[in-house]
One Martini backbone bead per residue (centre of mass of N, CA, C, O) as a GRO file, in nm:
protein
   43
    1UNK     BB    1 -10.504   2.197   2.047
    2UNK     BB    2 -10.258   2.360   2.166
    3UNK     BB    3 -10.058   2.631   2.112
    4UNK     BB    4  -9.781   2.494   2.155
    5UNK     BB    5  -9.823   2.260   1.959
    6UNK     BB    6  -9.886   2.426   1.708
    7UNK     BB    7  -9.623   2.584   1.702
    8UNK     BB    8  -9.432   2.343   1.680
    9UNK     BB    9  -9.543   2.233   1.411
   10UNK     BB   10  -9.493   2.491   1.244
   11UNK     BB   11  -9.183   2.491   1.283
   12UNK     BB   12  -9.130   2.224   1.145
   13UNK     BB   13  -9.249   2.299   0.869
   14UNK     BB   14  -9.065   2.541   0.825
   15UNK     BB   15  -8.798   2.378   0.828
   16UNK     BB   16  -8.871   2.200   0.578
   17UNK     BB   17  -8.940   2.444   0.367
   18UNK     BB   18  -8.723   2.693   0.449
   19UNK     BB   19  -8.524   2.619   0.721
   20UNK     BB   20  -8.269   2.473   0.635
   21UNK     BB   21  -7.969   2.402   0.772
   22UNK     BB   22  -7.797   2.390   0.493
   23UNK     BB   23  -8.041   2.567   0.316
   24UNK     BB   24  -8.157   2.853   0.363
   25UNK     BB   25  -8.457   3.056   0.274
   26UNK     BB   26  -8.456   3.374   0.363
   27UNK     BB   27  -8.629   3.516   0.136
   28UNK     BB   28  -8.894   3.323   0.218
   29UNK     BB   29  -8.913   3.433   0.499
   30UNK     BB   30  -9.173   3.544   0.732
   31UNK     BB   31  -8.988   3.629   0.938
   32UNK     BB   32  -8.861   3.837   1.144
   33UNK     BB   33  -8.548   3.951   1.205
   34UNK     BB   34  -8.584   3.949   1.527
   35UNK     BB   35  -8.640   3.620   1.524
   36UNK     BB   36  -8.375   3.591   1.326
   37UNK     BB   37  -8.024   3.570   1.325
   38UNK     BB   38  -7.983   3.469   1.012
   39UNK     BB   39  -8.078   3.709   0.881
   40UNK     BB   40  -7.828   3.827   0.652
   41UNK     BB   41  -7.652   3.579   0.650
   42UNK     BB   42  -7.371   3.461   0.509
   43UNK     BB   43  -7.168   3.188   0.389
   0.00000   0.00000   0.00000
């Protein structure tokens, strides 16, 4: 697999496990705050 495909698959799995659109688990997210504008935003 090329790196773009691998990255895409990893982001899909991340979305399923941690960053669900309706209830994201930001505290469990390993991404840096500068990569995700949602970190630190409350509902």
